[in-house]
């Protein structure tokens, strides 16, 4: 599970293709990597979500997005992104197509 932020900013070093590869190397076959992703601008800016889904899709066969219904503590819309190589079905996922995908993030040294 990745729920790391520095203030309001996600920790980019833990959100790259290289980080996802390291996580995948620690998972058992069919394991699931879960990441909390927060929107910006009262839910109107999903840039980081779109980029993270694209990033995880570079490493995992399946990436699912689940909305989090949290109105008491969350200042922004939260999403749980689930990445796996297993053909697992998760209830409540948001369907998306290739047009949704943002730009995969890489470590600065690899770019």
Tab-separated table of N, CA and C in Angstrom:
chain	number	residue	atom	x	y	z
A	1	UNK	N	0.851	-1.178	0.000
A	1	UNK	CA	0.000	0.000	0.000
A	1	UNK	C	0.890	1.232	0.000
A	2	UNK	N	0.587	2.155	-0.857
A	2	UNK	CA	1.322	3.412	-0.929
A	2	UNK	C	0.343	4.537	-0.623
A	3	UNK	N	0.555	5.200	0.494
A	3	UNK	CA	-0.250	6.350	0.902
A	3	UNK	C	0.701	7.418	1.417
A	4	UNK	N	1.660	7.793	0.558
A	4	UNK	CA	2.718	8.697	0.989
A	4	UNK	C	2.564	10.069	0.357
A	5	UNK	N	2.635	11.072	1.216
A	5	UNK	CA	2.538	12.457	0.780
A	5	UNK	C	3.526	13.289	1.578
A	6	UNK	N	4.017	14.339	0.963
A	6	UNK	CA	4.834	15.339	1.641
A	6	UNK	C	3.987	16.604	1.657
A	7	UNK	N	3.291	16.811	2.771
A	7	UNK	CA	2.267	17.854	2.812
A	7	UNK	C	1.119	17.403	1.933
A	8	UNK	N	0.749	18.209	0.977
A	8	UNK	CA	-0.325	17.844	0.046
A	8	UNK	C	0.207	17.168	-1.206
A	9	UNK	N	1.518	17.128	-1.367
A	9	UNK	CA	2.125	16.589	-2.582
A	9	UNK	C	2.444	15.102	-2.436
A	10	UNK	N	2.107	14.293	-3.454
A	10	UNK	CA	2.526	12.886	-3.422
A	10	UNK	C	4.049	12.809	-3.533
A	11	UNK	N	4.613	11.782	-2.977
A	11	UNK	CA	6.063	11.584	-3.061
A	11	UNK	C	6.358	10.983	-4.429
A	12	UNK	N	6.852	11.806	-5.328
A	12	UNK	CA	7.028	11.401	-6.721
A	12	UNK	C	7.966	10.202	-6.865
A	13	UNK	N	9.006	10.139	-6.052
A	13	UNK	CA	9.973	9.035	-6.144
A	13	UNK	C	9.316	7.676	-5.901
A	14	UNK	N	8.162	7.671	-5.225
A	14	UNK	CA	7.445	6.419	-4.965
A	14	UNK	C	6.302	6.204	-5.947
A	15	UNK	N	6.214	7.051	-6.969
A	15	UNK	CA	5.103	6.976	-7.917
A	15	UNK	C	5.573	6.778	-9.356
A	16	UNK	N	6.820	6.367	-9.534
A	16	UNK	CA	7.395	6.224	-10.869
A	16	UNK	C	7.338	4.776	-11.352
A	17	UNK	N	7.655	4.599	-12.625
A	17	UNK	CA	7.740	3.257	-13.195
A	17	UNK	C	8.763	2.432	-12.431
A	18	UNK	N	9.890	3.034	-12.108
A	18	UNK	CA	10.942	2.297	-11.394
A	18	UNK	C	10.470	1.863	-10.008
A	19	UNK	N	9.731	2.718	-9.328
A	19	UNK	CA	9.183	2.353	-8.017
A	19	UNK	C	8.168	1.231	-8.160
A	20	UNK	N	7.340	1.302	-9.175
A	20	UNK	CA	6.341	0.248	-9.409
A	20	UNK	C	7.022	-1.089	-9.705
A	21	UNK	N	8.114	-1.044	-10.446
A	21	UNK	CA	8.864	-2.284	-10.717
A	21	UNK	C	9.423	-2.874	-9.423
A	22	UNK	N	9.918	-2.011	-8.541
A	22	UNK	CA	10.450	-2.490	-7.256
A	22	UNK	C	9.341	-3.112	-6.422
A	23	UNK	N	8.175	-2.486	-6.399
A	23	UNK	CA	7.029	-3.038	-5.659
A	23	UNK	C	6.632	-4.381	-6.250
A	24	UNK	N	6.516	-4.440	-7.574
A	24	UNK	CA	6.109	-5.683	-8.233
A	24	UNK	C	7.069	-6.824	-7.878
A	25	UNK	N	8.349	-6.503	-7.760
A	25	UNK	CA	9.338	-7.513	-7.403
A	25	UNK	C	9.154	-8.070	-6.005
A	26	UNK	N	8.444	-7.351	-5.154
A	26	UNK	CA	8.191	-7.802	-3.782
A	26	UNK	C	6.860	-8.546	-3.633
A	27	UNK	N	5.999	-8.446	-4.632
A	27	UNK	CA	4.688	-9.087	-4.539
A	27	UNK	C	4.767	-10.570	-4.868
A	28	UNK	N	3.899	-11.345	-4.265
A	28	UNK	CA	3.751	-12.734	-4.665
A	28	UNK	C	3.010	-12.746	-6.006
A	29	UNK	N	3.108	-13.824	-6.782
A	29	UNK	CA	2.368	-13.879	-8.049
A	29	UNK	C	0.875	-13.611	-7.816
A	30	UNK	N	0.330	-12.705	-8.609
A	30	UNK	CA	-1.076	-12.345	-8.455
A	30	UNK	C	-1.345	-11.340	-7.360
A	31	UNK	N	-0.287	-10.865	-6.699
A	31	UNK	CA	-0.453	-9.886	-5.631
A	31	UNK	C	-0.984	-8.564	-6.163
A	32	UNK	N	-1.505	-7.751	-5.250
A	32	UNK	CA	-2.119	-6.476	-5.624
A	32	UNK	C	-1.390	-5.338	-4.918
A	33	UNK	N	-1.033	-4.332	-5.686
A	33	UNK	CA	-0.431	-3.113	-5.169
A	33	UNK	C	-1.532	-2.059	-5.096
A	34	UNK	N	-1.733	-1.469	-3.932
A	34	UNK	CA	-2.767	-0.452	-3.729
A	34	UNK	C	-2.107	0.892	-3.462
A	35	UNK	N	-2.655	1.930	-4.086
A	35	UNK	CA	-2.099	3.271	-3.929
A	35	UNK	C	-3.240	4.263	-3.734
A	36	UNK	N	-3.097	5.130	-2.735
A	36	UNK	CA	-4.060	6.207	-2.518
A	36	UNK	C	-3.625	7.404	-3.364
A	37	UNK	N	-4.541	7.911	-4.179
A	37	UNK	CA	-4.255	9.061	-5.032
A	37	UNK	C	-5.317	10.120	-4.756
A	38	UNK	N	-4.872	11.348	-4.581
A	38	UNK	CA	-5.767	12.451	-4.244
A	38	UNK	C	-5.848	13.412	-5.428
A	39	UNK	N	-7.057	13.889	-5.699
A	39	UNK	CA	-7.246	14.863	-6.779
A	39	UNK	C	-6.793	16.244	-6.316
A	40	UNK	N	-6.949	17.209	-7.184
A	40	UNK	CA	-6.658	18.610	-6.857
A	40	UNK	C	-7.831	19.467	-7.315
A	41	UNK	N	-7.836	20.679	-6.848
A	41	UNK	CA	-8.796	21.680	-7.301
A	41	UNK	C	-10.242	21.180	-7.141
A	42	UNK	N	-10.541	20.710	-5.923
A	42	UNK	CA	-11.886	20.212	-5.599
A	42	UNK	C	-12.359	19.108	-6.543
A	43	UNK	N	-11.420	18.234	-6.930
A	43	UNK	CA	-11.766	17.085	-7.762
A	43	UNK	C	-11.759	17.356	-9.251
A	44	UNK	N	-11.476	18.582	-9.652
A	44	UNK	CA	-11.481	18.900	-11.085
A	44	UNK	C	-10.164	18.558	-11.770
A	45	UNK	N	-9.078	18.457	-11.014
A	45	UNK	CA	-7.770	18.165	-11.600
A	45	UNK	C	-7.368	16.731	-11.256
A	46	UNK	N	-7.441	15.866	-12.231
A	46	UNK	CA	-7.096	14.454	-12.044
A	46	UNK	C	-5.771	14.107	-12.738
A	47	UNK	N	-4.927	15.102	-12.951
A	47	UNK	CA	-3.677	14.894	-13.671
A	47	UNK	C	-2.819	13.814	-13.021
A	48	UNK	N	-2.619	13.906	-11.707
A	48	UNK	CA	-1.765	12.915	-11.053
A	48	UNK	C	-2.394	11.521	-11.121
A	49	UNK	N	-3.699	11.426	-10.950
A	49	UNK	CA	-4.381	10.129	-11.069
A	49	UNK	C	-4.161	9.549	-12.462
A	50	UNK	N	-4.371	10.352	-13.490
A	50	UNK	CA	-4.208	9.883	-14.865
A	50	UNK	C	-2.763	9.458	-15.136
A	51	UNK	N	-1.802	10.252	-14.635
A	51	UNK	CA	-0.395	9.911	-14.822
A	51	UNK	C	-0.022	8.648	-14.060
A	52	UNK	N	-0.558	8.484	-12.853
A	52	UNK	CA	-0.223	7.294	-12.060
A	52	UNK	C	-0.822	6.034	-12.658
A	53	UNK	N	-2.022	6.120	-13.179
A	53	UNK	CA	-2.620	4.955	-13.844
A	53	UNK	C	-1.765	4.573	-15.057
A	54	UNK	N	-1.333	5.555	-15.842
A	54	UNK	CA	-0.460	5.286	-16.987
A	54	UNK	C	0.868	4.687	-16.536
A	55	UNK	N	1.408	5.186	-15.436
A	55	UNK	CA	2.669	4.684	-14.895
A	55	UNK	C	2.540	3.220	-14.495
A	56	UNK	N	1.508	2.908	-13.736
A	56	UNK	CA	1.319	1.523	-13.285
A	56	UNK	C	1.007	0.587	-14.446
A	57	UNK	N	0.344	1.099	-15.476
A	57	UNK	CA	0.031	0.279	-16.652
A	57	UNK	C	1.288	-0.094	-17.429
A	58	UNK	N	2.380	0.644	-17.217
A	58	UNK	CA	3.659	0.284	-17.830
A	58	UNK	C	4.243	-0.973	-17.196
A	59	UNK	N	3.829	-1.289	-15.969
A	59	UNK	CA	4.448	-2.360	-15.190
A	59	UNK	C	3.487	-3.528	-14.955
A	60	UNK	N	2.219	-3.227	-14.726
A	60	UNK	CA	1.235	-4.255	-14.380
A	60	UNK	C	0.251	-4.474	-15.534
A	61	UNK	N	-0.259	-5.694	-15.630
A	61	UNK	CA	-1.211	-6.031	-16.693
A	61	UNK	C	-2.563	-5.364	-16.498
A	62	UNK	N	-2.959	-5.141	-15.247
A	62	UNK	CA	-4.288	-4.589	-14.960
A	62	UNK	C	-4.177	-3.485	-13.914
A	63	UNK	N	-4.822	-2.354	-14.195
A	63	UNK	CA	-4.864	-1.235	-13.258
A	63	UNK	C	-6.319	-0.822	-13.096
A	64	UNK	N	-6.782	-0.793	-11.852
A	64	UNK	CA	-8.178	-0.474	-11.535
A	64	UNK	C	-8.230	0.785	-10.680
A	65	UNK	N	-9.275	1.582	-10.877
A	65	UNK	CA	-9.459	2.814	-10.114
A	65	UNK	C	-10.779	2.723	-9.346
A	66	UNK	N	-10.680	2.908	-8.027
A	66	UNK	CA	-11.859	2.887	-7.161
A	66	UNK	C	-12.034	4.256	-6.507
A	67	UNK	N	-13.215	4.849	-6.599
A	67	UNK	CA	-13.441	6.107	-5.874
A	67	UNK	C	-13.596	5.820	-4.386
A	68	UNK	N	-13.145	6.760	-3.564
A	68	UNK	CA	-13.290	6.640	-2.115
A	68	UNK	C	-14.368	7.623	-1.685
A	69	UNK	N	-15.367	7.117	-1.019
A	69	UNK	CA	-16.465	7.964	-0.559
A	69	UNK	C	-16.161	8.435	0.854
A	70	UNK	N	-15.412	9.523	0.941
A	70	UNK	CA	-15.007	10.067	2.240
A	70	UNK	C	-15.283	11.562	2.229
A	71	UNK	N	-16.319	11.965	2.898
A	71	UNK	CA	-16.680	13.381	2.903
A	71	UNK	C	-16.294	14.083	4.200
A	72	UNK	N	-16.028	13.327	5.257
A	72	UNK	CA	-15.741	13.942	6.547
A	72	UNK	C	-14.297	14.428	6.624
A	73	UNK	N	-13.320	13.564	6.280
A	73	UNK	CA	-11.910	13.876	6.498
A	73	UNK	C	-11.192	14.356	5.244
A	74	UNK	N	-11.672	14.000	4.077
A	74	UNK	CA	-10.955	14.330	2.845
A	74	UNK	C	-11.285	15.739	2.369
A	75	UNK	N	-10.250	16.489	2.041
A	75	UNK	CA	-10.449	17.811	1.469
A	75	UNK	C	-10.584	17.751	-0.037
A	76	UNK	N	-10.153	16.658	-0.627
A	76	UNK	CA	-10.223	16.432	-2.067
A	76	UNK	C	-10.801	15.048	-2.307
A	77	UNK	N	-11.080	14.759	-3.578
A	77	UNK	CA	-11.535	13.420	-3.939
A	77	UNK	C	-10.353	12.465	-3.869
A	78	UNK	N	-10.553	11.329	-3.244
A	78	UNK	CA	-9.531	10.297	-3.155
A	78	UNK	C	-9.921	9.115	-4.036
A	79	UNK	N	-8.896	8.447	-4.510
A	79	UNK	CA	-9.074	7.243	-5.309
A	79	UNK	C	-8.079	6.210	-4.826
A	80	UNK	N	-8.481	4.954	-4.850
A	80	UNK	CA	-7.564	3.856	-4.606
A	80	UNK	C	-7.283	3.238	-5.970
A	81	UNK	N	-6.012	3.189	-6.312
A	81	UNK	CA	-5.597	2.581	-7.566
A	81	UNK	C	-5.003	1.220	-7.225
A	82	UNK	N	-5.514	0.193	-7.875
A	82	UNK	CA	-5.080	-1.179	-7.639
A	82	UNK	C	-4.383	-1.696	-8.889
A	83	UNK	N	-3.175	-2.201	-8.741
A	83	UNK	CA	-2.407	-2.716	-9.863
A	83	UNK	C	-2.035	-4.166	-9.593
A	84	UNK	N	-2.213	-5.013	-10.599
A	84	UNK	CA	-1.945	-6.445	-10.449
A	84	UNK	C	-1.736	-7.074	-11.826
A	85	UNK	N	-1.114	-8.222	-11.829
A	85	UNK	CA	-1.029	-9.012	-13.054
A	85	UNK	C	-2.130	-10.063	-13.097
A	86	UNK	N	-2.840	-10.224	-11.993
A	86	UNK	CA	-3.938	-11.193	-11.925
A	86	UNK	C	-5.188	-10.610	-12.580
A	87	UNK	N	-6.032	-11.477	-13.079
A	87	UNK	CA	-7.294	-11.036	-13.681
A	87	UNK	C	-8.364	-10.962	-12.599
A	88	UNK	N	-8.120	-10.107	-11.637
A	88	UNK	CA	-9.019	-9.926	-10.506
A	88	UNK	C	-10.071	-8.890	-10.839
A	89	UNK	N	-11.281	-9.105	-10.361
A	89	UNK	CA	-12.364	-8.148	-10.555
A	89	UNK	C	-12.622	-7.465	-9.213
A	90	UNK	N	-12.699	-6.148	-9.236
A	90	UNK	CA	-12.976	-5.365	-8.030
A	90	UNK	C	-14.289	-4.623	-8.240
A	91	UNK	N	-15.203	-4.761	-7.300
A	91	UNK	CA	-16.489	-4.062	-7.386
A	91	UNK	C	-16.297	-2.561	-7.259
A	92	UNK	N	-17.049	-1.809	-8.034
A	92	UNK	CA	-17.060	-0.364	-7.902
A	92	UNK	C	-15.976	0.376	-8.651
A	93	UNK	N	-15.249	-0.308	-9.529
A	93	UNK	CA	-14.186	0.379	-10.261
A	93	UNK	C	-14.767	1.348	-11.281
A	94	UNK	N	-13.985	2.361	-11.606
A	94	UNK	CA	-14.368	3.349	-12.605
A	94	UNK	C	-13.803	2.892	-13.951
A	95	UNK	N	-14.661	2.696	-14.932
A	95	UNK	CA	-14.127	2.311	-16.245
A	95	UNK	C	-13.394	3.487	-16.880
A	96	UNK	N	-12.351	3.182	-17.634
A	96	UNK	CA	-11.612	4.214	-18.362
A	96	UNK	C	-11.060	3.591	-19.631
A	97	UNK	N	-10.695	4.443	-20.570
A	97	UNK	CA	-10.087	3.971	-21.808
A	97	UNK	C	-8.721	4.637	-21.977
A	98	UNK	N	-8.076	4.380	-23.099
A	98	UNK	CA	-6.729	4.913	-23.325
A	98	UNK	C	-6.683	6.441	-23.322
A	99	UNK	N	-7.793	7.091	-23.667
A	99	UNK	CA	-7.825	8.559	-23.655
A	99	UNK	C	-7.688	9.123	-22.240
A	100	UNK	N	-8.032	8.328	-21.236
A	100	UNK	CA	-7.921	8.760	-19.835
A	100	UNK	C	-6.465	8.808	-19.380
A	101	UNK	N	-5.648	7.902	-19.926
A	101	UNK	CA	-4.274	7.752	-19.456
A	101	UNK	C	-3.462	9.027	-19.653
A	102	UNK	N	-2.699	9.340	-18.617
A	102	UNK	CA	-1.794	10.483	-18.675
A	102	UNK	C	-0.429	10.058	-19.167
A	103	UNK	N	0.593	10.674	-18.615
A	103	UNK	CA	1.976	10.432	-19.025
A	103	UNK	C	2.668	9.618	-17.933
A	104	UNK	N	3.227	8.459	-18.288
A	104	UNK	CA	3.958	7.675	-17.275
A	104	UNK	C	5.097	8.481	-16.684
A	105	UNK	N	5.302	8.312	-15.381
A	105	UNK	CA	6.357	9.032	-14.672
A	105	UNK	C	7.562	8.111	-14.477
A	106	UNK	N	8.730	8.651	-14.728
A	106	UNK	CA	9.991	7.914	-14.572
A	106	UNK	C	10.880	8.680	-13.608
A	107	UNK	N	11.846	7.976	-13.020
A	107	UNK	CA	12.848	8.646	-12.203
A	107	UNK	C	13.561	9.672	-13.073
A	108	UNK	N	13.966	10.769	-12.496
A	108	UNK	CA	14.625	11.849	-13.237
A	108	UNK	C	15.850	11.349	-13.986
A	109	UNK	N	16.622	10.450	-13.365
A	109	UNK	CA	17.839	9.958	-13.986
A	109	UNK	C	17.544	9.130	-15.223
A	110	UNK	N	16.349	8.498	-15.273
A	110	UNK	CA	16.000	7.623	-16.381
A	110	UNK	C	15.397	8.402	-17.543
A	111	UNK	N	14.923	9.610	-17.267
A	111	UNK	CA	14.196	10.379	-18.291
A	111	UNK	C	15.085	10.851	-19.405
